[in-house]
Coordinates of C-alpha atoms in Angstrom, one line a residue:
M1 CA 0.0 0.0 0.0
R2 CA 2.9 2.4 0.9
N3 CA 4.3 1.7 -2.6
E4 CA 1.1 2.9 -4.3
I5 CA 0.8 6.0 -2.0
Y6 CA 4.4 6.9 -2.7
R7 CA 4.1 6.6 -6.4
A8 CA 0.8 8.6 -6.5
L9 CA 2.2 11.4 -4.2
V10 CA 5.5 11.6 -6.2
A11 CA 3.6 11.7 -9.5
K12 CA 1.3 14.5 -8.2
K13 CA 4.1 16.6 -6.9
K14 CA 6.6 16.1 -9.7
I15 CA 4.7 17.1 -12.9
F16 CA 7.6 19.3 -13.9
S17 CA 10.2 16.8 -13.1
L18 CA 8.3 14.1 -15.1
F19 CA 8.3 16.5 -18.0
A20 CA 12.1 16.9 -17.6
A21 CA 12.5 13.1 -17.6
L22 CA 10.4 12.8 -20.8
T23 CA 12.5 15.4 -22.6
L24 CA 15.8 13.9 -21.3
S25 CA 14.8 10.3 -22.2
A26 CA 13.9 11.6 -25.7
G27 CA 17.6 12.6 -26.1
L28 CA 17.3 16.4 -25.8
W29 CA 20.3 18.1 -24.3
A30 CA 22.2 14.9 -24.5
E31 CA 25.9 14.3 -25.3
T32 CA 28.0 11.3 -26.2
I33 CA 29.7 9.7 -23.1
N34 CA 32.2 6.8 -22.9
Y35 CA 31.9 4.2 -20.2
L36 CA 33.3 0.8 -19.2
Y37 CA 31.1 -2.3 -19.3
P38 CA 31.7 -6.0 -18.7
V39 CA 31.2 -8.8 -21.3
Y40 CA 30.0 -12.0 -19.6
K41 CA 31.3 -15.3 -20.7
T42 CA 27.6 -16.3 -21.1
D43 CA 25.6 -13.4 -22.4
G44 CA 23.3 -12.0 -19.7
D45 CA 24.5 -14.3 -16.9
P46 CA 26.8 -12.5 -14.4
T47 CA 27.4 -15.8 -12.6
S48 CA 29.3 -17.1 -15.7
G49 CA 32.1 -14.7 -15.0
I50 CA 33.5 -11.7 -16.9
K51 CA 35.2 -12.4 -20.3
E52 CA 36.5 -8.9 -20.9
W53 CA 35.9 -5.2 -20.3
K54 CA 35.0 -3.0 -23.2
T55 CA 34.6 0.7 -23.7
G56 CA 31.2 1.9 -25.0
S57 CA 29.8 5.2 -25.9
V58 CA 26.2 6.5 -25.7
D59 CA 24.2 9.7 -25.7
A60 CA 23.4 10.5 -22.1
S61 CA 21.5 13.3 -20.4
E62 CA 23.3 15.1 -17.6
I63 CA 22.0 15.1 -14.0
T64 CA 22.3 18.4 -12.2
D65 CA 21.2 19.8 -8.8
E66 CA 17.6 19.3 -7.9
D67 CA 15.8 20.1 -4.7
D68 CA 12.8 17.9 -5.3
I69 CA 12.2 14.3 -6.0
V70 CA 13.8 13.4 -9.4
P71 CA 12.2 10.8 -11.6
L72 CA 14.8 8.9 -13.6
G73 CA 13.6 7.3 -16.9
L74 CA 10.1 6.3 -18.0
P75 CA 8.2 3.0 -17.7
D76 CA 9.3 0.3 -20.2
I77 CA 12.0 2.7 -21.8
T78 CA 15.8 2.5 -21.5
T79 CA 17.4 5.8 -20.6
W80 CA 21.0 7.0 -20.0
Y81 CA 22.2 9.6 -17.6
V82 CA 25.6 11.0 -16.7
V83 CA 27.0 12.8 -13.6
K84 CA 29.8 15.2 -14.5
G85 CA 29.6 17.8 -11.7
T86 CA 32.0 17.5 -8.7
D87 CA 29.2 18.1 -6.2
V88 CA 25.8 17.3 -7.6
Q89 CA 23.0 17.3 -4.9
L90 CA 19.6 15.6 -5.2
S91 CA 18.3 16.8 -1.9
E92 CA 15.0 14.9 -2.1
G93 CA 16.5 11.8 -3.8
A94 CA 15.4 10.0 -7.0
Y95 CA 13.4 7.0 -8.2
C96 CA 13.9 4.8 -11.2
A97 CA 11.2 4.0 -13.8
G98 CA 12.1 1.7 -16.7
A99 CA 15.7 0.6 -17.3
V100 CA 17.9 3.4 -15.9
N101 CA 21.7 3.6 -16.8
L102 CA 23.8 5.9 -14.7
I103 CA 27.4 6.8 -15.8
L104 CA 29.7 8.4 -13.1
A105 CA 32.2 10.4 -15.1
D106 CA 35.8 10.5 -13.8
G107 CA 36.1 13.1 -10.9
A108 CA 32.3 13.4 -10.6
K109 CA 30.3 13.2 -7.4
L110 CA 26.6 12.7 -6.9
T111 CA 24.9 12.8 -3.4
A112 CA 21.2 11.6 -3.3
T113 CA 19.4 12.0 0.0
G114 CA 16.0 10.3 0.3
S115 CA 12.9 12.5 0.8
S116 CA 11.1 12.8 4.1
I117 CA 8.2 14.9 2.7
Y118 CA 5.6 12.3 2.9
F119 CA 7.3 9.3 4.6
P120 CA 10.9 8.0 4.5
A121 CA 12.3 7.3 1.1
P122 CA 15.6 5.9 -0.3
G123 CA 18.5 8.0 -1.7
I124 CA 17.7 6.2 -5.0
R125 CA 14.6 4.0 -5.1
V126 CA 14.8 0.9 -7.3
A127 CA 11.8 -1.4 -6.7
D128 CA 10.4 -4.5 -8.2
G129 CA 7.9 -3.7 -10.9
Y130 CA 9.0 -0.1 -11.3
G131 CA 12.5 -0.1 -12.8
S132 CA 16.1 -1.1 -12.6
L133 CA 19.4 0.7 -12.0
T134 CA 22.8 0.0 -13.6
I135 CA 25.8 2.1 -12.6
Y136 CA 29.0 2.5 -14.8
A137 CA 32.3 4.3 -14.4
Q138 CA 34.8 5.6 -16.9
S139 CA 37.9 4.1 -15.3
T140 CA 39.1 1.8 -12.5
G141 CA 41.6 4.0 -10.7
E142 CA 41.4 6.8 -8.1
A143 CA 39.6 9.1 -10.6
M144 CA 36.5 7.0 -10.6
G145 CA 33.2 8.9 -10.2
Q146 CA 31.5 8.7 -6.8
L147 CA 27.8 8.1 -5.7
I148 CA 26.7 8.7 -2.1
A149 CA 23.1 7.5 -1.5
N150 CA 21.5 8.2 1.9
G151 CA 18.1 6.7 2.9
Q152 CA 15.7 8.1 5.4
D153 CA 14.5 6.1 8.4
G154 CA 13.2 2.8 7.2
A155 CA 14.4 3.3 3.6
A156 CA 17.6 1.9 1.9
G157 CA 20.4 4.0 0.5
I158 CA 19.8 2.3 -2.8
G159 CA 16.8 0.1 -3.1
G160 CA 13.4 -0.1 -1.3
I161 CA 11.3 2.5 0.4
Y162 CA 10.1 2.2 3.9
N163 CA 8.4 -1.3 4.0
G164 CA 9.5 -2.0 0.4
D165 CA 11.9 -4.3 -1.4
G166 CA 15.0 -3.3 -3.4
Y167 CA 15.3 -5.0 -6.8
D168 CA 17.5 -5.1 -10.0
I169 CA 20.6 -3.1 -9.0
T170 CA 23.9 -3.6 -11.0
I171 CA 27.2 -1.8 -10.1
N172 CA 29.9 -2.0 -12.9
G173 CA 32.2 0.6 -11.5
G174 CA 32.7 3.8 -9.5
T175 CA 32.9 4.5 -5.8
I176 CA 29.5 3.7 -4.3
I177 CA 28.7 4.7 -0.7
A178 CA 25.2 3.6 0.3
N179 CA 23.9 4.4 3.8
G180 CA 20.5 2.9 4.8
G181 CA 18.2 4.7 7.2
T182 CA 17.3 3.2 10.6
N183 CA 16.3 -0.5 10.1
A184 CA 17.0 -0.4 6.3
A185 CA 19.8 -1.9 4.2
G186 CA 22.6 0.2 2.6
I187 CA 21.8 -1.6 -0.7
G188 CA 18.6 -3.7 -0.8
G189 CA 15.4 -3.7 1.1
G190 CA 13.7 -1.1 3.4
W191 CA 12.5 -1.9 6.9
N192 CA 11.1 -5.5 7.0
H193 CA 11.9 -6.1 3.3
D194 CA 14.6 -7.7 1.2
G195 CA 16.9 -7.1 -1.7
Y196 CA 16.9 -9.2 -4.9
N197 CA 18.9 -9.4 -8.1
I198 CA 21.8 -7.3 -6.9
T199 CA 25.0 -7.6 -9.0
I200 CA 28.4 -6.0 -8.4
N201 CA 31.0 -6.4 -11.2
G202 CA 33.5 -3.7 -10.4
G203 CA 34.4 -0.5 -8.6
T204 CA 34.5 0.1 -4.8
V205 CA 31.3 -0.4 -2.8
I206 CA 30.9 0.7 0.8
A207 CA 27.4 -0.3 2.1
T208 CA 26.2 0.4 5.6
G209 CA 22.9 -0.8 7.0
G210 CA 20.9 1.4 9.4
E211 CA 20.8 0.9 13.1
G212 CA 18.3 -1.8 14.3
G213 CA 19.7 -4.9 12.6
A214 CA 19.7 -4.1 8.9
D215 CA 22.3 -5.6 6.4
G216 CA 24.9 -3.6 4.6
I217 CA 23.8 -5.4 1.4
G218 CA 20.6 -7.4 1.6
S219 CA 17.6 -7.1 3.9
G220 CA 16.2 -4.5 6.2
A221 CA 15.6 -5.2 9.9
G222 CA 12.8 -7.7 10.7
H223 CA 13.3 -9.8 7.6
S224 CA 15.9 -12.0 6.1
D225 CA 14.9 -13.4 2.7
S226 CA 17.2 -11.7 0.3
H227 CA 18.6 -13.7 -2.7
D228 CA 20.4 -13.5 -6.0
I229 CA 23.2 -11.2 -4.8
F230 CA 26.2 -11.8 -7.1
V231 CA 29.7 -10.3 -6.8
A232 CA 32.3 -10.8 -9.5
T233 CA 35.1 -13.2 -8.4
H234 CA 37.8 -10.5 -9.0
C235 CA 36.2 -8.4 -6.2
L236 CA 37.4 -8.6 -2.6
V237 CA 34.4 -8.8 -0.2
K238 CA 34.6 -7.9 3.5
A239 CA 31.6 -7.8 5.7
D240 CA 30.8 -7.9 9.4
D241 CA 29.5 -5.6 12.2
N242 CA 32.8 -3.8 12.5
N243 CA 33.4 -0.4 10.9
P244 CA 35.3 -0.9 8.7
P245 CA 34.7 -4.6 8.3
T246 CA 37.7 -7.0 8.5
T247 CA 36.1 -10.4 7.8
V248 CA 36.8 -11.5 4.2
I249 CA 33.9 -13.3 2.6
T250 CA 34.8 -16.2 0.4
N251 CA 33.6 -15.2 -3.1
T252 CA 33.1 -17.9 -5.6
G253 CA 30.7 -16.1 -7.8
A254 CA 27.7 -17.8 -6.3
D255 CA 24.8 -16.1 -4.5
L256 CA 26.3 -14.2 -1.5
A257 CA 23.0 -13.3 0.1
S258 CA 23.3 -15.7 3.0
K259 CA 26.9 -14.7 3.6
L260 CA 26.1 -11.0 3.8
A261 CA 23.0 -11.5 6.0
D262 CA 23.1 -9.9 9.5
K263 CA 26.3 -8.0 8.6
R264 CA 25.8 -4.3 8.9
Y265 CA 29.0 -3.2 7.1
A266 CA 30.2 -4.4 3.7
I267 CA 33.1 -3.3 1.6
L268 CA 33.8 -4.6 -1.9
K269 CA 36.9 -3.7 -3.9
T270 CA 37.8 -4.8 -7.4
L271 CA 40.9 -6.9 -7.6
Y272 CA 42.9 -7.9 -10.7
D273 CA 44.6 -11.1 -11.5
T274 CA 47.1 -9.6 -13.8
V275 CA 48.9 -6.3 -14.3
S276 CA 47.6 -5.8 -17.8
V277 CA 44.1 -5.6 -19.2
T278 CA 43.2 -5.9 -22.9
V279 CA 40.4 -3.7 -24.1
K280 CA 39.1 -4.5 -27.6
D281 CA 36.7 -2.3 -29.5
T282 CA 35.5 -1.6 -33.0
L283 CA 35.4 2.0 -34.3
C284 CA 34.2 3.9 -37.3
Y285 CA 36.8 5.4 -39.6
Q286 CA 38.5 8.4 -37.8
Q287 CA 36.1 8.1 -34.9
L288 CA 37.2 9.7 -31.7
F289 CA 38.3 7.1 -29.1
I290 CA 39.0 8.2 -25.5
S291 CA 41.1 5.8 -23.4
R292 CA 42.0 6.4 -19.8
L293 CA 45.0 8.6 -20.7
Q294 CA 44.6 9.8 -24.3
S295 CA 42.4 10.4 -27.3
V296 CA 42.9 9.0 -30.7
T297 CA 41.1 9.1 -34.1
P298 CA 42.5 6.0 -35.9
M299 CA 42.2 5.6 -39.7
Q300 CA 43.2 1.9 -39.6
D301 CA 43.4 -1.0 -37.0
T302 CA 45.4 0.3 -34.1
T303 CA 47.0 -1.1 -30.9
F304 CA 48.3 1.1 -28.1
N305 CA 48.9 1.0 -24.3
D306 CA 47.9 3.2 -21.3
T307 CA 49.8 2.8 -18.1
I308 CA 47.7 3.5 -15.0
V309 CA 49.6 4.0 -11.7
K310 CA 48.3 3.5 -8.1
T311 CA 46.1 0.6 -8.8
V312 CA 45.4 -1.7 -5.9
Y313 CA 45.6 -5.4 -6.6
K314 CA 44.4 -8.3 -4.5
D315 CA 47.7 -8.6 -2.8
S316 CA 47.3 -5.0 -1.5
V317 CA 50.4 -3.9 -3.5
I318 CA 50.1 -0.7 -5.4
R319 CA 51.3 -1.3 -9.0
D320 CA 51.1 0.2 -12.4
S321 CA 48.4 -1.4 -14.6
I322 CA 48.9 -1.5 -18.4
Y323 CA 45.8 -1.3 -20.5
I324 CA 46.3 -2.7 -24.0
Y325 CA 43.8 -1.3 -26.5
E326 CA 43.1 -3.2 -29.6
L327 CA 41.0 -1.1 -31.9
K328 CA 39.5 -2.5 -35.1
V329 CA 38.7 0.4 -37.5
L330 CA 35.9 0.0 -40.1
P331 CA 36.6 1.3 -43.7
D332 CA 36.3 4.9 -44.6
V333 CA 33.0 6.1 -46.0
V334 CA 32.6 5.3 -49.8
I335 CA 31.3 8.3 -51.7
K336 CA 29.5 7.1 -54.8
D337 CA 29.5 9.0 -58.1
V338 CA 26.8 11.7 -58.2
E339 CA 23.6 10.7 -60.0
S340 CA 21.4 13.1 -61.9
D341 CA 17.7 12.9 -62.7
K342 CA 14.6 14.9 -63.2
V343 CA 11.2 15.0 -61.5
C344 CA 7.9 16.7 -62.1
Y345 CA 6.9 19.7 -59.8
N346 CA 5.4 18.6 -56.5
T347 CA 5.7 14.9 -57.4
E348 CA 7.2 12.0 -55.3
Y349 CA 10.4 10.6 -56.6
T350 CA 11.6 7.0 -56.0
W351 CA 15.4 6.9 -55.7
A352 CA 16.5 3.3 -56.6
L353 CA 19.4 2.4 -54.3
P354 CA 21.2 -0.9 -53.9
E355 CA 20.1 -1.0 -50.2
G356 CA 16.4 -0.4 -51.2
N357 CA 14.4 2.3 -52.8
R358 CA 13.9 5.7 -51.1
T359 CA 10.9 7.8 -51.6
I360 CA 11.5 11.6 -51.7
D361 CA 8.6 13.9 -51.2
G362 CA 7.6 16.2 -54.0
Y363 CA 9.2 19.7 -54.1
T364 CA 7.2 22.8 -54.6
V365 CA 10.2 24.9 -55.7
A366 CA 11.7 24.3 -59.1
G367 CA 15.5 23.9 -59.5
V368 CA 18.3 21.4 -58.8
K369 CA 18.0 19.7 -55.4
T370 CA 21.1 17.9 -54.1
I371 CA 20.0 14.9 -51.9
Y372 CA 22.2 12.6 -49.9
D373 CA 21.5 9.1 -48.8
T374 CA 23.9 7.7 -46.2
V375 CA 24.2 4.0 -45.4
R376 CA 25.2 3.3 -41.8
N377 CA 27.3 0.3 -40.8
S378 CA 26.9 -1.9 -37.7
L379 CA 28.4 0.9 -35.5
D380 CA 26.0 3.4 -37.0
C381 CA 28.9 5.1 -38.9
D382 CA 28.5 6.5 -42.4
S383 CA 29.8 3.8 -44.7
I384 CA 28.4 4.7 -48.1
I385 CA 27.2 8.1 -49.3
Y386 CA 25.0 8.4 -52.4
T387 CA 24.4 11.8 -54.0
L388 CA 21.5 12.7 -56.3
N389 CA 21.2 16.0 -58.2
L390 CA 17.5 16.0 -58.8
T391 CA 16.2 18.7 -61.2
V392 CA 12.7 19.7 -60.2
L393 CA 10.9 20.9 -63.3
P394 CA 8.8 24.1 -63.1
D395 CA 5.2 24.0 -62.1
V396 CA 2.5 23.9 -64.7
V397 CA 2.0 27.3 -66.5
I398 CA -1.7 28.1 -66.9
K399 CA -2.1 30.5 -69.8
D400 CA -4.8 33.1 -70.0
A401 CA -8.0 31.8 -71.5
E402 CA -8.6 32.6 -75.1
S403 CA -12.1 33.2 -76.7
D404 CA -13.3 32.6 -80.2
K405 CA -16.3 31.5 -82.3
V406 CA -17.0 28.7 -84.7
C407 CA -19.8 27.7 -87.0
Y408 CA -22.2 24.9 -86.0
N409 CA -20.8 21.4 -86.7
T410 CA -17.6 22.9 -88.3
E411 CA -14.0 21.9 -87.5
Y412 CA -12.0 24.5 -85.7
T413 CA -8.2 25.0 -85.9
W414 CA -6.8 26.1 -82.6
A415 CA -3.4 27.8 -83.3
L416 CA -1.0 26.9 -80.4
P417 CA 2.7 27.7 -80.1
E418 CA 3.4 24.0 -80.1
G419 CA 1.4 23.4 -83.2
N420 CA -2.2 23.7 -84.4
R421 CA -4.9 21.5 -83.0
T422 CA -8.0 20.5 -84.9
I423 CA -11.2 20.4 -82.9
D424 CA -14.2 18.4 -84.3
G425 CA -17.3 20.3 -85.1
Y426 CA -19.9 20.6 -82.3
T427 CA -23.6 19.8 -82.9
V428 CA -24.8 21.6 -79.9
A429 CA -24.6 25.4 -79.8
G430 CA -23.2 27.3 -76.8
V431 CA -19.8 28.0 -75.1
K432 CA -17.4 25.1 -75.0
T433 CA -14.4 25.3 -72.7
I434 CA -11.5 23.3 -74.2
Y435 CA -8.1 22.6 -72.6
D436 CA -4.8 21.7 -74.2
T437 CA -2.1 20.4 -72.0
V438 CA 1.6 20.4 -73.1
R439 CA 3.6 17.6 -71.5
N440 CA 7.3 18.0 -70.9
S441 CA 10.1 15.3 -71.3
L442 CA 8.9 13.6 -68.1
D443 CA 5.3 13.5 -69.3
C444 CA 4.4 16.1 -66.7
D445 CA 1.9 18.8 -67.3
S446 CA 3.9 21.9 -68.2
I447 CA 1.6 24.3 -70.0
I448 CA -2.2 24.4 -69.9
Y449 CA -4.0 26.4 -72.6
T450 CA -7.8 27.2 -72.3
L451 CA -10.1 28.1 -75.1
N452 CA -13.7 29.3 -74.6
L453 CA -15.2 28.5 -78.0
T454 CA -18.6 29.8 -78.8
V455 CA -20.5 27.4 -81.1
W456 CA -23.0 29.3 -83.2
P457 CA -26.5 27.9 -83.6
D458 CA -27.3 25.5 -86.4
V459 CA -28.6 27.0 -89.8
V460 CA -32.3 27.9 -89.8
I461 CA -34.0 26.6 -92.9
K462 CA -37.1 28.7 -93.6
D463 CA -40.3 27.3 -95.2
V464 CA -40.2 27.1 -99.0
E465 CA -41.9 30.0 -100.8
S466 CA -43.5 29.7 -104.3
D467 CA -44.1 32.3 -107.0
K468 CA -44.2 32.9 -110.8
V469 CA -42.4 35.1 -113.1
C470 CA -42.6 36.1 -116.8
Y471 CA -40.3 34.6 -119.3
N472 CA -36.9 36.5 -119.3
T473 CA -38.1 39.0 -116.7
D474 CA -36.2 40.1 -113.6
Y475 CA -37.8 38.9 -110.4
T476 CA -37.5 40.8 -107.0
W477 CA -37.4 38.4 -104.0
V478 CA -38.5 40.2 -100.9
L479 CA -36.4 38.9 -97.9
P480 CA -36.1 40.2 -94.2
E481 CA -32.5 41.0 -94.8
G482 CA -33.2 43.0 -98.0
N483 CA -34.7 42.4 -101.5
R484 CA -32.8 40.3 -104.0
T485 CA -33.1 40.7 -107.8
I486 CA -33.1 37.5 -109.8
A487 CA -32.3 37.9 -113.5
G488 CA -34.9 36.8 -116.0
Y489 CA -34.8 33.2 -117.1
T490 CA -34.9 32.3 -120.8
E491 CA -36.1 28.9 -120.1
A492 CA -39.6 28.2 -118.8
G493 CA -40.2 25.9 -115.9
L494 CA -39.8 25.5 -112.1
K495 CA -36.6 27.1 -110.7
T496 CA -35.6 26.4 -107.1
I497 CA -33.5 29.3 -105.7
F498 CA -31.8 29.5 -102.4
D499 CA -30.7 32.5 -100.4
T500 CA -28.3 32.0 -97.5
V501 CA -27.7 34.6 -94.8
R502 CA -24.1 34.4 -93.4
N503 CA -23.3 35.4 -89.8
S504 CA -20.2 37.2 -88.6
L505 CA -18.1 34.1 -89.0
D506 CA -19.4 33.7 -92.6
C507 CA -21.3 30.6 -91.5
D508 CA -24.7 29.7 -93.0
S509 CA -27.2 30.9 -90.4
I510 CA -30.6 31.2 -92.4
I511 CA -31.5 29.5 -95.6
Y512 CA -34.5 30.8 -97.7
T513 CA -35.9 28.7 -100.6
L514 CA -38.0 30.0 -103.5
N515 CA -39.7 27.7 -106.0
L516 CA -40.0 30.2 -108.9
T517 CA -42.2 29.1 -111.9
V518 CA -40.9 30.7 -115.1
L519 CA -43.9 31.1 -117.5
P520 CA -43.3 30.2 -121.2
D521 CA -42.1 32.7 -123.7
V522 CA -44.7 34.5 -126.0
D523 CA -46.4 32.4 -128.7
V524 CA -46.3 34.3 -132.0
K525 CA -48.9 32.9 -134.3
D526 CA -48.7 32.8 -138.1
A527 CA -50.0 35.9 -139.8
V528 CA -53.5 35.9 -141.2
S529 CA -54.5 37.9 -144.3
D530 CA -57.9 39.3 -145.2
K531 CA -59.6 42.3 -146.9
V532 CA -62.1 44.8 -145.8
C533 CA -64.0 47.5 -147.5
Y534 CA -63.0 51.0 -147.2
N535 CA -64.1 52.6 -143.9
T536 CA -65.9 49.4 -142.9
E537 CA -65.6 47.7 -139.4
Y538 CA -63.9 44.3 -139.5
T539 CA -64.5 41.4 -137.1
W540 CA -61.3 39.4 -136.4
V541 CA -62.3 36.0 -135.2
L542 CA -59.8 34.8 -132.5
P543 CA -59.7 31.7 -130.2
E544 CA -59.9 34.0 -127.1
G545 CA -62.9 35.9 -128.7
N546 CA -63.7 38.1 -131.6
R547 CA -62.2 41.5 -132.0
T548 CA -63.8 44.4 -133.8
I549 CA -61.5 46.6 -135.9
D550 CA -62.7 50.0 -136.8
G551 CA -63.0 50.8 -140.5
Y552 CA -60.0 52.3 -142.2
T553 CA -60.4 55.4 -144.4
V554 CA -57.0 54.8 -146.1
A555 CA -56.8 52.0 -148.5
G556 CA -53.9 49.5 -148.3
V557 CA -52.5 46.6 -146.2
K558 CA -52.8 47.1 -142.5
T559 CA -50.8 44.8 -140.1
I560 CA -52.7 44.4 -136.9
Y561 CA -51.5 42.5 -133.7
D562 CA -53.5 41.0 -130.9
T563 CA -51.6 40.1 -127.7
V564 CA -53.0 37.7 -125.1
R565 CA -51.8 38.4 -121.5
N566 CA -51.4 35.6 -118.9
S567 CA -52.1 35.8 -115.2
L568 CA -48.9 37.8 -114.6
D569 CA -49.9 40.2 -117.4
C570 CA -47.1 38.9 -119.5
D571 CA -47.5 38.6 -123.3
S572 CA -48.3 35.0 -123.9
I573 CA -49.7 34.8 -127.5
I574 CA -49.4 37.3 -130.4
Y575 CA -51.8 37.1 -133.4
T576 CA -51.0 39.0 -136.6
L577 CA -53.5 40.1 -139.2
N578 CA -52.5 41.6 -142.6
L579 CA -55.8 43.4 -143.5
T580 CA -56.1 44.8 -147.0
V581 CA -58.4 47.9 -147.0
L582 CA -59.9 48.2 -150.3
P583 CA -60.1 51.6 -152.0
D584 CA -63.1 53.9 -151.6
V585 CA -66.1 53.4 -154.3
V586 CA -65.7 55.0 -158.0
I587 CA -69.0 56.3 -159.4
K588 CA -68.8 56.1 -163.2
D589 CA -70.7 58.4 -165.5
A590 CA -74.3 57.0 -166.0
E591 CA -74.8 55.2 -169.2
S592 CA -78.2 55.1 -171.1
D593 CA -79.7 52.4 -173.3
K594 CA -82.9 50.8 -174.4
V595 CA -84.4 47.4 -174.3
C596 CA -87.5 45.7 -175.6
Y597 CA -90.3 44.9 -173.3
N598 CA -89.7 41.8 -171.4
T599 CA -86.4 41.2 -173.1
E600 CA -83.1 40.3 -171.5
Y601 CA -80.4 43.0 -171.7
T602 CA -76.6 42.4 -171.8
W603 CA -74.7 45.2 -169.9
V604 CA -71.2 45.2 -171.2
L605 CA -68.8 46.1 -168.2
P606 CA -65.0 46.2 -167.9
E607 CA -65.2 43.5 -165.4
G608 CA -67.4 41.4 -167.6
N609 CA -70.9 41.4 -169.1
R610 CA -73.9 41.4 -166.9
T611 CA -77.3 39.9 -168.0
I612 CA -80.4 41.8 -166.9
D613 CA -83.7 40.1 -167.0
G614 CA -86.5 41.5 -169.2
Y615 CA -88.8 44.1 -167.6
T616 CA -92.6 43.7 -167.9
V617 CA -93.2 47.2 -167.0
A618 CA -92.3 49.9 -169.5
G619 CA -90.4 52.9 -168.3
V620 CA -86.9 54.1 -167.3
K621 CA -85.1 51.7 -165.0
T622 CA -81.9 52.9 -163.2
I623 CA -79.6 50.0 -162.5
Y624 CA -76.3 50.1 -160.5
D625 CA -73.4 47.7 -160.7

């Protein structure tokens, strides 16, 4: 229950500190730090023994002074911290969440004193189910960094809170001084609780349990069930109730929990079997490597030595220690020949690389873009660099819209800079918006032309008109757009005539049709001849009806015409009469003669004799011929 209360209260009070942990764990304000770490003979098993020590490097966030409870790490996340200051104070202690790794830089010192705000807390809390703590150093000599952890009453220096277990604590180096509060272990459990999974591989560890019967390393007072406490075999272990302890604990690499139980004071020092240590590592080409005494940036495989003085060995003799560094250097970065290519504006580009394709987002600024792709080797060093000069073609140019007109169902030729385009005729009138897109060498849209083309209405064919006209006579056709004169035809019959009105585009817009009947030419009949007496009316018998001709008072031949008009009042038939008018009468001088009664008389005339019957009455008879 206390664990839950502690966690809730700390979370409530430490909103800002939790934000700090989030940002630090995300790698902000971090720097690359070297550290020493052991390689087990069997991976992950500290009881198998240490095969060798290696130098690693990692980005770590620096811990500085803090006057409130400090959360280290985040649940289920691995985080790295480094202490560089010579007197860093965590006056209210810290607690671990997730896998917390702490590097003590050479010459650094961190003091963490547990909080007593709510109830007693450890200097650094490491509890089952919440997190783990692994401590590293940068060297093994007198310059090792130092951690001092002080627990409040009932809380461990490093481990459990009051009435809580301490769990998952690993010490790989540094000088660690852990002081438990009353009834609590220096490293391990709080009051009435135990320590588990505690591993010490190197460094110097001084652990003091609190008054009341607590272990230096292990359980708090009132309990004794600690287990899985392992110490590397090259470490000298002393533990008893004396300060400092003098009893050497036999260390075979097995669980020392039972041997450290009920011993308030414990001191562990790293011993060495030989005077030389070989450190092997693999570096990137020209990567900075910092040994204990020097810095190098090798360009090829390199071996060199550091000599460390004042190192204490297991026989308590101070000797020099020689560190032999065997560094394998990976090849220099290979810079491939520059490639060149083109891409459309704002279009994704797939860069085909031997290691796999890479998609490059579309660019919204035209021009040459130089792009690099770096292949990282197993150490995350640059190993191959590819370069691409990618020419981003310009964005599409949208030209101003043009406007024009076209006749109904008539092809239109659109004159474009890239060449003319023929547009099929439209059979629906109205405005048609037409686009023409010019594609560049990559088949991207580069220029868009727009044409607003007005299609005129289809031609209007008016109803057919009909009319008649005289032979060879001009005809005036009355139209809405103006009269039209049609020359006379010299051939009779039906003539179909069209009149087409053109619009502004010279398209047919209205068609008028006239069926014009041309009447036959005039029929001139053969001339007729006759005679008439002087000054005597003459009746001319014609098919259309008789015609009376007044008497002539001049003798001679008179030529007379009679013209028949058709329905259009055109001449259709012409009759001709050659009329001879006889001269006026000649009265000859009267002749006288005698004849017997009732006797025929023969009158001799120039034109011929005339017989006159005999008269039966006597007297003078006047006779005319």
